[in-house]
């Protein structure tokens, strides 16, 4: 394995033990055809995963049941491992396994070992390290969610891996050098008499981490443009002997970003293929889409670059096949193709299950703890398009927390507003016992609570931006709740306010939909001042909402999910009478839609 310039041997020590992959030949040997030698053809298979998001077991911790959805997908590294092992056994050539990031966040299992019993304080091995080490990856790329729990936990997780973690465009603010291993070159044996194949693997992480996890990375790590970084490192990898260059990129292929132009492109994988010569294939992630096979023509060389994205959570496995042969003493790819394989076709790998069983069971026990009793059933099913008590619950807890924290300060006299988004369409607080899993199902992200000061004009601009979520519906036209929103805007980028009364007119153009903005029946003045409770993702620029990226007046680094649990435990019951206020509605020319 070749070490990149400027990277310490210690940072890639975990990869050294697995630097050579041995495999038999694929096709028939050299033969004499009319006196002319016919070169042997070999096959290299690259398997790819991405966005596993803390899923090991095929388990839904929020429902406390085996995972299932309408398409009967399965999830988890145990399922991936079973499929990988099957393909390894069937392969007639070498097999490499890569991951394109977003690994250590996303399930109560991952959260438990980051928050309840963090591996940084207990000496425990992270469940995703246990699971992935059993699967025997060759490399993993860091995703943006790897930075959610801070650098100490991330660095410890990396040390626990038996393979390298890559991120060429994550740069140490102190040294100006890569903060993690940029790339590795795997020496792949094709057989006793064949020359060694050297496969270069470059990892690119998402620059959005500079916004989404600003508190964890600011002043420590800077994120450079993924396209420019690839352009820098691909020639270096070739110069160091890489016969084939693969990129594992945590960035989608759409070419657009969810944040503004102040940072490099969030989803540039197709642009990398198009603009950077010398790349053979790109495994990409981040967008949670299934892209079995896509070819992009490089503008410089005219070569076809193969791209593939394997959906999310371990539901799919990318399989790339490369047929290679020797031409004038050099390895050449003659054909390449990719496909997507469904993990619901195999049974979970028992070794992965055994490696994580104790941690899985501890998490299940934790999420089934009762926190309070609800007087009625509360559902989030309609929270996107009508005011619901369950979203009011989030806003009430956030409002109470910020109000108490600012007592006695210069901001104590300002009204406190709160912002929440409908993260889940399936979240329910049942009548009777409400458990941690129910709260976690409502607030599925590990956000912390912050607060800033906004003017009335800024609140209105924020609401106008949020209201672009809805498709325009002319007066009198039918409204279907299932198609009421713009599919290009995810639910988590639609926010509702508490503390202010407003109407959203979905018959009007985007930008002029807030037709009523009042408190106590009085219009909100443009220069009025409010404290606004908001999560750290939004406050740091996630979703590019206007006016919210400013200095906090409150930031105690308290996780919102835990605040929701604590509030319920302190009360002992969840009663809508304590927090439900119908303060917003969708209208058309003043007539309520619902």
Coordinates of C-alpha atoms in Angstrom, one line a residue:
X1 CA 0.0 0.0 0.0
X2 CA 1.4 3.4 -1.0
X3 CA 1.2 6.2 1.5
X4 CA 0.3 9.7 0.2
X5 CA 2.7 12.5 0.8
X6 CA 2.1 14.4 4.0
X7 CA 0.2 11.6 5.7
X8 CA 1.7 9.9 8.7
X9 CA 2.2 6.1 8.7
X10 CA 0.3 6.0 12.0
X11 CA -2.8 7.4 10.3
X12 CA -3.0 4.5 7.9
X13 CA -1.6 1.7 10.1
X14 CA -4.9 0.0 10.3
X15 CA -5.0 -0.5 6.5
X16 CA -1.6 -2.1 6.2
X17 CA -2.7 -5.5 7.3
X18 CA -5.2 -5.7 4.4
X19 CA -3.2 -4.0 1.7
X20 CA -3.1 -7.1 -0.7
X21 CA -6.1 -8.8 -2.1
X22 CA -5.4 -12.2 -3.7
X23 CA -7.7 -13.9 -6.2
X24 CA -7.6 -16.4 -9.1
X25 CA -7.8 -15.5 -12.8
X26 CA -11.1 -14.9 -14.4
X27 CA -10.8 -16.0 -18.0
X28 CA -8.8 -18.5 -20.0
X29 CA -5.1 -18.2 -20.2
X30 CA -2.9 -16.9 -23.0
X31 CA -3.3 -18.9 -26.2
X32 CA -1.8 -19.0 -29.6
X33 CA -4.2 -18.0 -32.3
X34 CA -2.5 -18.1 -35.7
X35 CA 0.8 -17.6 -33.9
X36 CA -0.4 -14.4 -32.1
X37 CA -0.5 -14.3 -28.3
X38 CA -3.9 -13.5 -26.8
X39 CA -3.7 -11.6 -23.5
X40 CA -5.5 -13.0 -20.5
X41 CA -8.5 -11.1 -19.3
X42 CA -9.2 -10.7 -15.6
X43 CA -12.2 -9.4 -13.7
X44 CA -12.0 -7.0 -10.7
X45 CA -15.2 -6.6 -8.7
X46 CA -15.8 -3.6 -6.5
X47 CA -18.7 -3.8 -4.0
X48 CA -20.0 -0.6 -2.6
X49 CA -22.2 0.5 0.4
X50 CA -23.1 4.0 1.6
X51 CA -25.3 5.9 4.1
X52 CA -25.7 2.9 6.4
X53 CA -26.4 5.4 9.2
X54 CA -25.9 3.2 12.2
X55 CA -28.0 0.3 10.9
X56 CA -26.5 -3.1 11.8
X57 CA -29.6 -5.3 12.6
X58 CA -32.6 -5.3 10.3
X59 CA -34.5 -3.5 13.1
X60 CA -36.7 -0.5 13.5
X61 CA -35.9 0.8 17.0
X62 CA -38.8 3.3 16.8
X63 CA -41.4 0.5 16.2
X64 CA -39.5 -2.1 18.3
X65 CA -39.9 -4.6 15.4
X66 CA -38.1 -5.9 12.4
X67 CA -37.7 -3.2 9.8
X68 CA -40.1 -3.2 6.9
X69 CA -41.5 -0.7 4.5
X70 CA -44.0 -0.7 1.6
X71 CA -41.3 -2.1 -0.8
X72 CA -40.2 -4.7 1.8
X73 CA -36.7 -3.4 1.9
X74 CA -34.3 -4.7 4.6
X75 CA -31.6 -2.7 6.3
X76 CA -28.3 -3.1 8.1
X77 CA -24.7 -4.1 7.8
X78 CA -25.5 -7.7 8.7
X79 CA -27.6 -8.0 5.6
X80 CA -24.9 -6.3 3.5
X81 CA -22.3 -8.7 4.9
X82 CA -24.3 -11.8 3.9
X83 CA -24.6 -10.5 0.4
X84 CA -20.9 -9.5 0.2
X85 CA -19.9 -12.9 1.5
X86 CA -22.1 -14.6 -1.1
X87 CA -20.5 -12.6 -3.9
X88 CA -17.0 -13.2 -2.6
X89 CA -17.6 -16.9 -2.7
X90 CA -19.0 -16.8 -6.2
X91 CA -16.3 -14.4 -7.6
X92 CA -13.6 -15.7 -10.0
X93 CA -11.6 -12.6 -9.5
X94 CA -10.5 -10.2 -6.8
X95 CA -13.2 -8.3 -4.8
X96 CA -12.8 -5.0 -3.0
X97 CA -15.4 -3.5 -0.7
X98 CA -15.8 0.2 -0.2
X99 CA -18.2 2.5 1.7
X100 CA -19.1 6.1 0.8
X101 CA -19.9 7.4 4.2
X102 CA -22.5 8.5 6.8
X103 CA -21.9 5.6 9.0
X104 CA -21.9 6.4 12.8
X105 CA -25.2 8.4 13.0
X106 CA -28.8 7.7 12.3
X107 CA -30.3 5.0 14.7
X108 CA -30.8 4.8 18.4
X109 CA -28.0 2.2 18.4
X110 CA -25.5 4.8 17.1
X111 CA -26.9 7.6 19.3
X112 CA -26.7 5.4 22.4
X113 CA -22.9 4.9 22.0
X114 CA -22.4 8.5 21.2
X115 CA -24.6 10.1 23.9
X116 CA -25.7 7.6 26.6
X117 CA -22.6 5.5 26.9
X118 CA -20.1 7.3 24.5
X119 CA -17.2 5.2 23.4
X120 CA -14.9 8.1 24.3
X121 CA -15.6 7.7 28.0
X122 CA -16.4 3.9 28.4
X123 CA -13.7 2.3 26.3
X124 CA -16.4 0.5 24.4
X125 CA -15.8 -0.4 20.7
X126 CA -18.4 1.4 18.5
X127 CA -21.0 -1.0 17.1
X128 CA -20.3 0.2 13.5
X129 CA -16.7 -0.6 14.0
X130 CA -17.5 -4.1 15.3
X131 CA -19.9 -4.8 12.4
X132 CA -17.8 -3.3 9.6
X133 CA -14.6 -5.1 10.8
X134 CA -16.5 -8.4 10.5
X135 CA -17.4 -7.5 6.9
X136 CA -13.8 -6.7 6.1
X137 CA -14.1 -3.4 4.2
X138 CA -11.1 -2.2 2.2
X139 CA -11.8 1.5 2.9
X140 CA -14.5 3.8 4.1
X141 CA -15.0 7.5 3.2
X142 CA -16.1 9.9 5.9
X143 CA -19.6 11.4 5.4
X144 CA -20.8 14.6 6.8
X145 CA -22.7 12.8 9.6
X146 CA -19.4 11.4 10.9
X147 CA -18.7 14.8 12.4
X148 CA -22.0 15.0 14.3
X149 CA -20.5 13.9 17.6
X150 CA -17.3 15.8 17.6
X151 CA -13.7 14.9 16.5
X152 CA -12.7 12.9 19.6
X153 CA -15.4 10.3 19.0
X154 CA -14.8 10.3 15.3
X155 CA -11.0 9.8 15.7
X156 CA -11.6 7.0 18.2
X157 CA -14.0 5.2 15.8
X158 CA -11.4 5.5 13.0
X159 CA -8.7 3.9 15.3
X160 CA -11.1 1.0 16.0
X161 CA -11.5 0.2 12.3
X162 CA -9.4 -2.5 10.6
X163 CA -9.2 -0.5 7.4
X164 CA -8.5 3.1 6.4
X165 CA -11.0 6.0 6.7
X166 CA -10.5 8.5 3.8
X167 CA -11.3 12.2 3.3
X168 CA -8.8 14.0 1.1
X169 CA -10.7 17.3 1.2
X170 CA -10.9 17.6 5.0
X171 CA -7.9 19.8 5.8
X172 CA -6.4 20.5 9.2
X173 CA -6.8 24.2 9.9
X174 CA -3.5 24.0 12.0
X175 CA -1.2 22.3 9.5
X176 CA -2.9 22.9 6.1
X177 CA -2.5 19.2 5.4
X178 CA -5.1 16.5 5.1
X179 CA -6.6 15.8 8.5
X180 CA -7.3 12.2 7.5
X181 CA -5.9 9.7 5.0
X182 CA -6.6 11.1 1.5
X183 CA -6.2 7.8 -0.5
X184 CA -4.8 4.3 -0.5
X185 CA -3.4 2.2 -3.3
X186 CA -4.3 -1.5 -2.9
X187 CA -2.0 -4.1 -4.4
X188 CA -4.3 -6.7 -5.9
X189 CA -2.9 -10.1 -6.9
X190 CA -4.5 -11.6 -10.0
X191 CA -2.7 -14.9 -9.8
X192 CA 0.7 -16.5 -9.6
X193 CA 2.0 -15.4 -13.0
X194 CA 0.2 -12.1 -13.4
X195 CA 1.6 -8.7 -12.6
X196 CA 0.2 -7.0 -9.6
X197 CA -2.8 -4.7 -10.2
X198 CA -2.6 -1.4 -8.2
X199 CA -6.0 0.1 -7.4
X200 CA -6.1 3.6 -6.1
X201 CA -9.0 4.6 -3.9
X202 CA -9.6 8.4 -3.2
X203 CA -12.0 9.5 -0.5
X204 CA -13.9 12.8 -0.7
X205 CA -16.2 14.0 2.1
X206 CA -19.0 16.5 1.9
X207 CA -18.0 20.2 2.4
X208 CA -21.5 20.9 3.9
X209 CA -20.0 19.7 7.3
X210 CA -18.5 23.2 7.6
X211 CA -22.1 24.5 8.0
X212 CA -23.9 21.5 9.5
X213 CA -21.3 20.8 12.2
X214 CA -19.7 24.2 12.5
X215 CA -19.5 23.8 16.3
X216 CA -17.5 20.7 15.9
X217 CA -15.1 21.6 13.1
X218 CA -14.7 25.4 13.0
X219 CA -11.1 26.3 13.5
X220 CA -10.1 22.7 13.4
X221 CA -11.0 21.3 9.9
X222 CA -11.6 23.1 6.6
X223 CA -13.4 21.5 3.7
X224 CA -12.1 22.1 0.2
X225 CA -13.9 21.7 -3.1
X226 CA -14.4 18.0 -4.0
X227 CA -13.8 18.6 -7.7
X228 CA -10.6 20.6 -7.1
X229 CA -9.4 18.0 -4.6
X230 CA -9.9 15.1 -7.0
X231 CA -8.0 17.1 -9.7
X232 CA -5.1 17.5 -7.2
X233 CA -4.9 13.9 -6.0
X234 CA -5.8 11.7 -9.1
X235 CA -2.5 12.6 -10.9
X236 CA -0.6 12.0 -7.7
X237 CA -2.2 8.5 -7.4
X238 CA -1.4 7.8 -11.0
X239 CA 2.2 8.9 -10.5
X240 CA 2.5 6.6 -7.5
X241 CA 1.5 3.7 -9.7
X242 CA -2.2 3.4 -9.6
X243 CA -3.4 1.3 -12.6
X244 CA -7.0 1.9 -11.8
X245 CA -8.5 5.0 -9.9
X246 CA -11.7 4.7 -8.0
X247 CA -13.3 7.5 -6.0
X248 CA -15.5 7.0 -3.0
X249 CA -17.4 10.3 -2.7
X250 CA -19.9 11.4 -0.1
X251 CA -21.8 13.7 -2.5
X252 CA -24.7 13.1 -4.8
X253 CA -24.7 13.4 -8.6
X254 CA -27.3 16.2 -9.0
X255 CA -24.9 19.1 -9.1
X256 CA -27.0 21.2 -6.7
X257 CA -26.7 22.0 -3.0
X258 CA -29.1 22.5 -0.1
X259 CA -27.0 25.4 1.2
X260 CA -25.9 28.7 -0.5
X261 CA -23.0 29.5 -2.7
X262 CA -20.6 30.3 0.1
X263 CA -19.4 26.6 0.2
X264 CA -18.3 24.2 -2.6
X265 CA -20.9 22.1 -4.3
X266 CA -22.6 19.5 -2.1
X267 CA -23.5 17.0 -4.9
X268 CA -20.7 17.1 -7.5
X269 CA -20.0 13.4 -8.3
X270 CA -21.1 13.7 -11.9
X271 CA -19.1 16.9 -12.3
X272 CA -16.0 15.2 -10.9
X273 CA -16.4 12.5 -13.5
X274 CA -16.9 15.1 -16.2
X275 CA -14.1 17.5 -15.3
X276 CA -11.3 15.4 -13.8
X277 CA -9.3 13.1 -16.1
X278 CA -8.0 9.8 -15.0
X279 CA -10.9 8.4 -13.0
X280 CA -12.3 5.0 -13.9
X281 CA -15.3 4.9 -11.5
X282 CA -17.1 6.7 -8.7
X283 CA -19.0 5.1 -5.8
X284 CA -21.1 7.9 -4.3
X285 CA -23.6 8.5 -1.6
X286 CA -25.2 11.2 0.5
X287 CA -28.4 11.6 -1.7
X288 CA -30.0 8.3 -0.5
X289 CA -30.9 7.5 -4.1
X290 CA -30.5 4.2 -5.9
X291 CA -28.4 4.7 -9.0
X292 CA -27.5 1.3 -10.3
X293 CA -25.4 2.5 -13.2
X294 CA -24.6 5.8 -14.8
X295 CA -21.9 6.7 -17.3
X296 CA -20.5 10.2 -17.6
X297 CA -18.1 11.3 -20.4
X298 CA -15.0 13.0 -19.3
X299 CA -14.6 16.2 -21.3
X300 CA -10.8 15.9 -21.5
X301 CA -10.3 12.3 -22.4
X302 CA -13.6 11.2 -23.8
X303 CA -13.5 8.2 -21.5
X304 CA -16.7 6.9 -19.9
X305 CA -16.6 7.1 -16.1
X306 CA -18.8 4.6 -14.3
X307 CA -20.9 5.9 -11.3
X308 CA -23.2 4.1 -8.9
X309 CA -25.1 4.9 -5.7
X310 CA -26.4 2.1 -3.4
X311 CA -29.5 3.8 -1.8
X312 CA -29.4 4.0 2.0
X313 CA -29.3 2.1 5.3
X314 CA -27.9 -1.0 3.7
X315 CA -31.0 -1.6 1.5
X316 CA -28.8 -2.0 -1.6
X317 CA -25.3 -3.1 -2.5
X318 CA -23.5 -1.7 -5.5
X319 CA -21.6 -4.2 -7.7
X320 CA -19.1 -2.9 -10.2
X321 CA -17.3 -5.2 -12.5
X322 CA -14.2 -4.4 -14.5
X323 CA -12.7 -6.6 -17.2
X324 CA -9.0 -5.8 -17.5
X325 CA -6.1 -7.0 -19.6
X326 CA -2.5 -6.1 -20.3
X327 CA -1.8 -3.9 -23.3
X328 CA 1.8 -3.0 -24.0
X329 CA 2.8 -3.7 -20.5
X330 CA 0.0 -1.7 -18.8
X331 CA -3.3 -2.7 -17.3
X332 CA -6.3 -1.5 -19.4
X333 CA -10.0 -1.7 -18.5
X334 CA -11.8 -3.2 -21.5
X335 CA -15.4 -3.3 -20.1
X336 CA -17.0 -2.0 -17.0
X337 CA -20.6 -2.1 -15.7
X338 CA -22.5 -1.8 -12.4
X339 CA -25.7 -3.0 -10.9
X340 CA -27.6 -2.7 -7.7
X341 CA -28.4 -5.7 -5.5
X342 CA -31.2 -5.9 -2.9
X343 CA -30.2 -7.1 0.5
X344 CA -33.7 -8.5 1.2
X345 CA -32.6 -11.5 -0.9
X346 CA -30.3 -12.9 1.9
X347 CA -30.5 -13.8 5.6
X348 CA -28.5 -11.6 8.0
X349 CA -24.9 -12.7 8.5
X350 CA -24.7 -14.4 11.9
X351 CA -21.2 -13.2 12.7
X352 CA -22.2 -9.6 12.4
X353 CA -25.3 -10.1 14.5
X354 CA -23.1 -11.9 17.2
X355 CA -20.6 -9.1 17.2
X356 CA -23.2 -6.4 18.0
X357 CA -25.9 -8.4 19.8
X358 CA -25.1 -7.2 23.3
X359 CA -25.1 -3.5 22.2
X360 CA -28.2 -4.0 20.1
X361 CA -30.1 -5.5 23.1
X362 CA -28.9 -2.8 25.4
X363 CA -30.2 -0.2 23.0
X364 CA -33.6 -2.0 22.7
X365 CA -33.9 -2.0 26.5
X366 CA -33.0 1.7 26.7
X367 CA -35.5 2.9 24.0
X368 CA -38.4 0.9 25.7
X369 CA -38.2 2.9 28.9
X370 CA -41.4 4.8 29.7
X371 CA -41.0 8.5 30.1
X372 CA -44.6 9.6 30.6
X373 CA -48.3 8.8 29.9
X374 CA -50.2 10.6 27.2
X375 CA -53.8 11.5 27.7
X376 CA -54.6 10.9 24.0
X377 CA -52.9 9.6 20.9
X378 CA -50.8 12.2 19.1
X379 CA -49.8 11.7 15.5
X380 CA -47.4 13.5 13.2
X381 CA -49.1 12.2 10.0
X382 CA -50.6 15.6 9.0
X383 CA -47.9 17.9 10.5
X384 CA -46.7 19.0 7.1
X385 CA -49.9 20.8 6.1
X386 CA -51.8 21.5 9.3
X387 CA -51.1 22.5 12.9
X388 CA -50.7 19.4 15.1
X389 CA -50.3 19.1 18.9
X390 CA -47.3 16.7 18.5
X391 CA -45.3 19.4 16.7
X392 CA -46.5 22.0 19.2
X393 CA -45.0 19.7 21.9
X394 CA -41.5 20.2 20.4
X395 CA -42.0 24.0 20.2
X396 CA -43.3 24.2 23.7
X397 CA -40.3 22.4 25.1
X398 CA -37.9 24.5 23.1
X399 CA -39.7 27.7 24.2
X400 CA -39.7 26.8 27.9
X401 CA -36.0 25.9 27.8
X402 CA -34.9 29.1 26.2
X403 CA -37.2 31.3 28.3
X404 CA -35.9 29.8 31.5
X405 CA -32.3 30.2 30.3
X406 CA -32.6 33.8 29.4
X407 CA -34.4 34.9 32.6
X408 CA -32.5 37.9 34.1
X409 CA -30.7 38.6 30.9
X410 CA -31.1 41.5 28.5
X411 CA -33.3 39.3 26.3
X412 CA -35.7 38.3 29.1
X413 CA -38.3 40.9 27.9
X414 CA -38.5 39.7 24.3
X415 CA -41.2 37.3 23.1
X416 CA -39.8 33.8 22.5
X417 CA -40.8 32.1 19.3
X418 CA -39.9 28.5 18.3
X419 CA -39.2 26.7 15.1
X420 CA -39.8 22.9 14.5
X421 CA -39.9 20.8 11.3
X422 CA -42.0 17.7 10.6
X423 CA -39.1 15.2 10.5
X424 CA -41.3 12.1 10.5
X425 CA -44.7 11.3 8.9
X426 CA -45.1 8.2 11.0
X427 CA -44.3 9.4 14.5
X428 CA -47.0 8.7 17.1
X429 CA -47.3 9.2 20.9
X430 CA -49.8 6.4 21.8
X431 CA -52.4 7.0 24.4
X432 CA -51.0 5.7 27.6
X433 CA -47.3 4.9 28.0
X434 CA -45.0 7.0 25.9
X435 CA -41.5 5.5 25.6
X436 CA -38.1 6.9 24.6
X437 CA -38.5 5.2 21.2
X438 CA -41.7 7.2 20.6
X439 CA -39.9 10.5 21.4
X440 CA -36.9 9.4 19.3
X441 CA -39.3 8.6 16.4
X442 CA -40.6 12.1 16.5
X443 CA -37.2 13.8 16.7
X444 CA -34.9 11.6 14.7
X445 CA -31.9 13.9 14.5
X446 CA -29.2 14.6 17.1
X447 CA -29.7 18.4 17.0
X448 CA -29.0 20.7 19.8
X449 CA -31.0 23.8 20.8
X450 CA -29.9 27.3 20.1
X451 CA -31.6 30.7 20.0
X452 CA -31.0 33.9 18.1
X453 CA -32.8 37.3 17.8
X454 CA -34.9 38.0 14.7
X455 CA -36.9 41.1 13.7
X456 CA -40.5 40.9 12.6
X457 CA -39.3 41.4 9.0
X458 CA -36.8 38.5 9.3
X459 CA -39.5 36.2 10.8
X460 CA -41.7 37.0 7.8
X461 CA -38.9 36.4 5.3
X462 CA -38.1 33.1 7.0
X463 CA -41.8 32.0 6.8
X464 CA -42.0 33.0 3.1
X465 CA -38.9 30.8 2.4
X466 CA -40.4 27.9 4.3
X467 CA -43.7 28.3 2.4
X468 CA -42.0 27.4 -0.9
X469 CA -42.5 23.8 0.3
X470 CA -46.0 23.9 -1.1
X471 CA -47.0 23.5 -4.7
X472 CA -49.2 26.4 -5.9
X473 CA -52.9 25.5 -5.9
X474 CA -55.3 27.8 -7.7
X475 CA -58.5 28.7 -5.8
X476 CA -61.0 26.0 -6.4
X477 CA -58.5 23.4 -7.6
X478 CA -58.5 20.1 -5.7
X479 CA -55.9 19.7 -2.9
X480 CA -54.4 16.3 -2.3
X481 CA -52.4 16.1 1.0
X482 CA -50.1 13.4 -0.6
X483 CA -49.0 15.8 -3.4
X484 CA -49.4 19.1 -1.7
X485 CA -45.6 19.7 -1.4
X486 CA -42.8 20.2 -3.9
X487 CA -40.9 16.9 -4.1
X488 CA -37.7 18.9 -4.5
X489 CA -38.1 20.2 -0.9
X490 CA -37.7 17.6 1.8
X491 CA -40.0 17.6 4.8
X492 CA -37.1 18.5 7.1
X493 CA -36.7 21.8 5.2
X494 CA -40.2 22.9 6.0
X495 CA -40.4 24.8 9.3
X496 CA -43.4 25.9 11.4
X497 CA -43.4 28.6 14.1
X498 CA -45.0 28.8 17.5
X499 CA -45.6 32.1 19.3
X500 CA -46.9 34.0 16.3
X501 CA -50.2 33.5 14.3
X502 CA -49.9 33.3 10.5
X503 CA -51.6 32.2 7.3
X504 CA -49.9 30.6 4.3
X505 CA -51.8 31.2 1.0
X506 CA -50.8 28.4 -1.3
X507 CA -52.7 30.0 -4.2
X508 CA -50.2 32.8 -4.3
X509 CA -46.6 32.8 -5.8
X510 CA -43.7 31.7 -3.8
X511 CA -42.4 34.7 -1.8
X512 CA -45.8 36.3 -1.3
X513 CA -47.6 33.6 0.6
X514 CA -47.6 34.9 4.2
X515 CA -50.9 36.9 4.2
X516 CA -51.3 37.2 7.9
X517 CA -48.6 37.6 10.6
X518 CA -50.0 38.6 14.0
X519 CA -49.7 38.3 17.7
X520 CA -52.9 38.7 19.7
X521 CA -54.7 40.0 16.6
X522 CA -52.2 42.7 16.0
X523 CA -49.9 42.7 12.9
X524 CA -46.3 42.1 13.7
X525 CA -44.2 45.2 13.1
X526 CA -41.2 44.8 10.8
X527 CA -38.8 46.2 13.5
X528 CA -40.3 44.1 16.3
X529 CA -37.6 41.9 18.0
X530 CA -38.0 38.2 19.0
X531 CA -35.9 35.5 20.5
X532 CA -36.3 32.5 18.3
X533 CA -35.5 28.9 19.5
X534 CA -34.0 26.9 16.7
X535 CA -31.9 23.7 16.2
X536 CA -28.2 24.0 15.5
X537 CA -28.5 22.5 12.0
X538 CA -30.8 25.3 10.9
X539 CA -29.0 28.1 12.8
X540 CA -25.7 27.1 11.2
X541 CA -27.2 27.4 7.7
X542 CA -28.7 24.0 6.9
X543 CA -31.4 24.5 4.4
X544 CA -30.2 28.1 3.5
X545 CA -33.1 29.8 5.4
X546 CA -32.7 33.6 5.4
X547 CA -31.6 35.6 8.5
X548 CA -31.0 32.7 10.9
X549 CA -27.2 32.5 10.6
X550 CA -26.2 34.9 13.3
X551 CA -24.7 35.0 16.8
X552 CA -26.6 32.9 19.3
X553 CA -28.1 34.4 22.5
X554 CA -28.5 30.8 23.8
X555 CA -26.4 27.8 23.1
X556 CA -26.1 25.3 26.0
X557 CA -25.3 22.4 23.7
X558 CA -28.4 20.6 25.0
X559 CA -29.8 17.9 22.7
X560 CA -33.4 18.6 21.7
X561 CA -34.4 14.9 21.8
X562 CA -33.2 14.7 25.4
X563 CA -35.0 17.9 26.3
X564 CA -38.2 16.4 25.0
X565 CA -37.6 13.3 27.2
X566 CA -36.7 15.3 30.2
X567 CA -39.8 17.6 29.9
X568 CA -42.1 14.5 29.7
X569 CA -40.4 12.8 32.6
X570 CA -40.7 15.9 34.8
X571 CA -44.4 16.3 34.0
X572 CA -45.2 12.6 34.2
X573 CA -47.9 13.1 31.5
X574 CA -48.3 14.5 28.0
X575 CA -51.5 16.4 27.7
X576 CA -52.2 18.6 24.6
X577 CA -54.0 21.1 26.9
X578 CA -50.5 22.0 28.2
X579 CA -49.0 22.9 24.8
X580 CA -51.3 22.7 21.8
X581 CA -52.1 26.1 20.2
X582 CA -53.5 26.4 16.7
X583 CA -51.6 29.3 15.4
X584 CA -51.1 28.7 11.7
X585 CA -53.0 27.4 8.7
X586 CA -53.0 27.0 4.9
X587 CA -55.5 29.2 3.1
X588 CA -56.5 30.3 -0.4
X589 CA -57.8 33.9 -0.4
X590 CA -58.4 33.7 3.3
X591 CA -60.4 30.4 3.2
X592 CA -58.8 27.6 5.1
X593 CA -57.7 24.6 2.9
X594 CA -58.3 22.1 5.7

